[in-house]
Amino acid sequence: MYNESSKKDTSIAEIFQDINFRSVIEVSFIIIAIVLFLKSFVLEFYRVESGSMEPELYKGDIVIVSRIAYFLGLPTRFPLTGTNTGADKRIYYRHPKLGDIVIIDAAVAPNLSASNFIIKRIVGLPGDTVIISKSENLKRYHLKRNSIASAGESFIIPKSEDVIRINESNFSVFESILKNEGLDGKKLLDSFRVKKSYNTKYKFKNNYYFVQGDNTMNSLDSRAFGLIPEKAIIGRAVILLVSGNVKNQKSRHLRIL
């Protein structure tokens, strides 16, 4: 006697018989490989760990970071293992712009004592002039676009191939970023520490940026740790995915940064 339900049951059973353990492993491997590829080369998720970017971003916010905003190449750290894969192996087709919110791998920049990732805004570009003024023993920083300051203590943000004279008056500014210049920078630093006076020209290898938090009164940034080498920037924050600010949570989801 023909039984329609029996035929359906048999068909379903046959389908499940075809799905063997090896197939599950193969599909799982493909999914993991795709996720690792996207995380390493295309997109990253970053959780804001402080209030330094308020009111743009709050502590607990989760943002999507574009790893291909500026370059193609290896990540600074390989997912899961955290292995340093070489930040110098990149092909740049665009450079960070003024106002970009960027993620910085602090472990790549020797002048940063932290080893984690930080999020800041680009406020000074290579070639800009930083003017330092003092008010009641506090340092204040002002930036001029592609301009040389006419008065006050100042320094130019170096770009790759720039030749800058380093002397006693500006050594304190460039000392921290020379640590990012590899063996040549280390040799120059060692030489300066031995001599009582120095005055020499140095050709920089990296582009540098002045970064700052939007919450300027509560932000550890370039005013404290100095300029950031471009190789330490891993990508640009593009979308606010989830808000950690409960009061504004509904209105702040999926906002373009």
C-alpha positions as CSV (number, residue, x, y, z in Angstrom):
1,M,0.0,0.0,0.0
2,Y,1.4,3.4,-1.0
3,N,2.0,5.8,1.9
4,E,2.8,9.4,1.0
5,S,4.1,10.3,4.5
6,S,6.4,7.3,4.5
7,K,8.0,8.5,1.2
8,K,8.6,12.0,2.7
9,D,10.2,10.5,5.8
10,T,12.5,8.3,3.7
11,S,13.6,11.3,1.6
12,I,14.5,13.4,4.6
13,A,16.4,10.4,6.1
14,E,18.4,10.1,2.9
15,I,19.3,13.8,2.9
16,F,20.7,13.5,6.5
17,Q,22.6,10.3,5.5
18,D,24.4,12.3,2.8
19,I,25.5,14.9,5.3
20,N,28.5,13.2,6.8
21,F,31.0,14.3,9.4
22,R,33.6,15.2,6.8
23,S,31.2,17.5,5.0
24,V,30.5,19.4,8.2
25,I,34.2,19.8,8.9
26,E,34.8,21.1,5.4
27,V,31.9,23.7,5.6
28,S,33.0,24.8,9.0
29,F,36.6,25.3,7.8
30,I,35.4,27.4,4.8
31,I,33.2,29.6,7.1
32,I,36.1,30.1,9.6
33,A,38.5,30.9,6.7
34,I,36.1,33.5,5.3
35,V,35.6,35.1,8.8
36,L,39.3,35.3,9.4
37,F,39.9,36.8,6.0
38,L,37.3,39.5,6.5
39,K,38.5,40.3,10.0
40,S,42.2,40.4,8.9
41,F,41.8,42.4,5.6
42,V,38.4,44.0,5.3
43,L,36.4,44.7,8.4
44,E,37.0,44.8,12.2
45,F,34.8,45.4,15.2
46,Y,36.1,47.7,17.9
47,R,34.6,48.4,21.3
48,V,35.3,51.9,22.7
49,E,37.0,51.5,26.0
50,S,37.0,55.1,27.3
51,G,35.0,58.3,27.2
52,S,37.8,60.2,25.3
53,M,35.7,60.5,22.1
54,E,32.5,61.8,23.7
55,P,30.0,63.0,22.6
56,E,30.8,61.4,19.2
57,L,31.4,57.9,20.7
58,Y,30.7,56.7,24.2
59,K,32.3,54.0,26.3
60,G,30.9,50.7,25.3
61,D,30.0,51.7,21.8
62,I,30.9,49.1,19.1
63,V,32.0,50.5,15.8
64,I,32.8,48.8,12.4
65,V,36.3,49.6,11.2
66,S,37.2,49.5,7.6
67,R,40.7,47.9,7.2
68,I,40.7,48.8,3.5
69,A,40.1,52.6,4.0
70,Y,43.7,53.4,3.3
71,F,45.7,50.4,2.2
72,L,45.8,46.8,1.2
73,G,48.1,44.5,3.1
74,L,48.7,42.4,6.1
75,P,47.2,43.3,9.5
76,T,49.4,44.5,12.3
77,R,48.3,41.4,14.3
78,F,46.9,38.2,13.0
79,P,43.5,37.3,14.6
80,L,43.4,34.7,17.4
81,T,47.2,34.4,17.8
82,G,47.9,38.2,17.9
83,T,51.1,37.6,16.0
84,N,52.8,40.7,14.5
85,T,52.7,40.2,10.8
86,G,54.5,43.3,9.7
87,A,52.8,46.7,9.4
88,D,55.3,47.8,6.7
89,K,53.9,45.3,4.1
90,R,51.2,47.5,2.7
91,I,50.1,49.2,-0.5
92,Y,48.7,52.6,0.3
93,Y,46.2,54.1,-2.2
94,R,44.8,56.7,0.2
95,H,46.1,58.5,3.4
96,P,44.1,59.5,6.5
97,K,42.3,62.8,6.2
98,L,41.6,65.6,8.6
99,G,38.7,64.6,10.8
100,D,38.9,60.8,10.3
101,I,38.3,58.7,13.3
102,V,41.0,56.0,13.3
103,I,42.0,52.9,15.2
104,I,45.6,52.8,16.3
105,D,47.5,49.7,17.2
106,A,49.6,51.0,20.2
107,A,51.9,48.0,20.1
108,V,53.2,49.2,16.7
109,A,54.2,52.6,17.9
110,P,57.2,52.5,20.3
111,N,56.3,55.9,21.7
112,L,53.0,54.6,23.0
113,S,53.4,52.7,26.3
114,A,50.1,50.9,25.9
115,S,49.8,47.6,24.0
116,N,46.1,47.7,23.1
117,F,44.1,49.5,20.4
118,I,43.0,53.1,20.8
119,I,40.6,55.3,18.9
120,K,41.2,59.0,18.2
121,R,40.5,61.7,15.6
122,I,43.0,63.0,13.1
123,V,43.5,66.7,13.8
124,G,47.0,67.3,12.3
125,L,48.4,66.0,9.0
126,P,51.9,65.6,7.7
127,G,53.2,69.0,6.8
128,D,51.1,70.9,9.3
129,T,52.7,73.1,11.9
130,V,52.0,72.5,15.6
131,I,52.2,75.7,17.7
132,I,52.7,75.2,21.4
133,S,51.8,78.0,23.8
134,K,51.9,78.0,27.6
135,S,49.2,79.4,29.9
136,E,49.5,79.0,33.7
137,N,52.1,76.2,33.2
138,L,49.7,74.3,30.9
139,K,50.6,73.5,27.3
140,R,48.1,74.4,24.6
141,Y,48.4,73.1,21.1
142,H,47.2,74.9,17.9
143,L,47.6,73.6,14.4
144,K,48.1,75.5,11.1
145,R,47.5,73.7,7.8
146,N,50.6,73.5,5.7
147,S,52.1,76.6,7.3
148,I,55.2,77.5,9.1
149,A,54.6,79.4,12.4
150,S,56.0,82.9,12.6
151,A,56.1,83.1,16.4
152,G,56.1,80.9,19.5
153,E,57.4,77.4,20.0
154,S,56.4,75.2,17.1
155,F,57.3,72.1,15.0
156,I,56.3,70.6,11.7
157,I,54.6,67.3,11.6
158,P,57.0,65.1,9.4
159,K,56.0,63.3,6.3
160,S,57.9,60.6,4.6
161,E,61.1,61.9,2.9
162,D,61.0,65.2,4.9
163,V,64.4,66.4,5.9
164,I,64.2,68.3,9.3
165,R,66.9,69.9,11.3
166,I,66.9,68.5,14.9
167,N,68.6,70.5,17.6
168,E,68.4,71.2,21.3
169,S,65.3,73.3,21.0
170,N,63.1,70.7,19.3
171,F,64.7,67.5,20.4
172,S,62.1,66.9,23.1
173,V,59.4,66.9,20.4
174,F,61.1,64.5,18.0
175,E,62.7,62.3,20.6
176,S,59.6,60.1,21.0
177,I,58.8,59.6,17.3
178,L,62.4,58.8,16.4
179,K,61.7,55.5,18.1
180,N,59.4,54.7,15.2
181,E,62.2,55.2,12.7
182,G,64.0,51.9,13.0
183,L,67.7,51.5,13.3
184,D,68.5,55.0,11.9
185,G,66.3,56.6,14.5
186,K,67.9,54.6,17.3
187,K,71.4,55.5,16.2
188,L,70.5,59.2,16.2
189,L,68.9,59.0,19.6
190,D,72.0,57.2,21.0
191,S,74.2,59.8,19.5
192,F,72.2,62.7,20.9
193,R,72.2,61.1,24.4
194,V,76.0,60.9,24.4
195,K,76.6,64.5,23.2
196,K,75.9,67.6,25.2
197,S,74.9,69.5,22.2
198,Y,73.6,68.5,18.8
199,N,72.4,70.0,15.5
200,T,71.8,67.7,12.6
201,K,69.4,67.0,9.7
202,Y,67.4,63.8,9.6
203,K,65.3,62.4,6.8
204,F,62.1,60.8,8.1
205,K,60.9,57.5,6.8
206,N,57.3,57.6,8.0
207,N,54.3,59.9,7.7
208,Y,53.1,61.2,11.1
209,Y,49.8,62.5,12.5
210,F,48.6,64.5,15.4
211,V,45.6,62.7,17.0
212,Q,43.2,63.8,19.7
213,G,40.1,62.8,21.5
214,D,36.9,64.8,21.0
215,N,36.6,65.0,24.8
216,T,39.7,67.2,25.0
217,M,39.5,67.5,28.8
218,N,39.6,63.8,29.3
219,S,41.8,62.3,26.5
220,L,45.2,60.8,26.5
221,D,46.5,61.7,23.0
222,S,49.3,63.3,20.9
223,R,49.5,66.1,23.5
224,A,50.9,63.5,25.9
225,F,52.4,60.7,23.8
226,G,53.4,62.6,20.7
227,L,52.8,62.0,17.0
228,I,51.5,58.7,15.6
229,P,53.2,57.0,12.7
230,E,51.0,56.0,9.8
231,K,52.0,52.4,10.1
232,A,50.2,52.2,13.5
233,I,46.8,53.2,12.0
234,I,44.9,50.0,11.1
235,G,41.8,51.5,9.7
236,R,39.0,54.1,9.9
237,A,35.8,53.8,12.0
238,V,32.9,54.0,9.5
239,I,29.7,52.9,11.3
240,L,28.5,53.0,14.9
241,L,27.0,49.5,15.2
242,V,25.8,49.3,18.8
243,S,25.7,52.2,21.3
244,G,26.9,51.7,24.8
245,N,25.0,54.9,25.9
246,V,21.7,53.5,27.1
247,K,19.9,56.9,27.0
248,N,20.6,57.5,23.3
249,Q,20.8,53.8,22.3
250,K,17.8,53.7,19.9
251,S,18.7,56.9,18.0
252,R,22.4,56.1,17.7
253,H,22.3,52.6,16.1
254,L,23.9,52.1,12.7
255,R,25.1,55.7,12.4
256,I,27.6,56.6,9.7
257,L,30.7,58.2,11.3
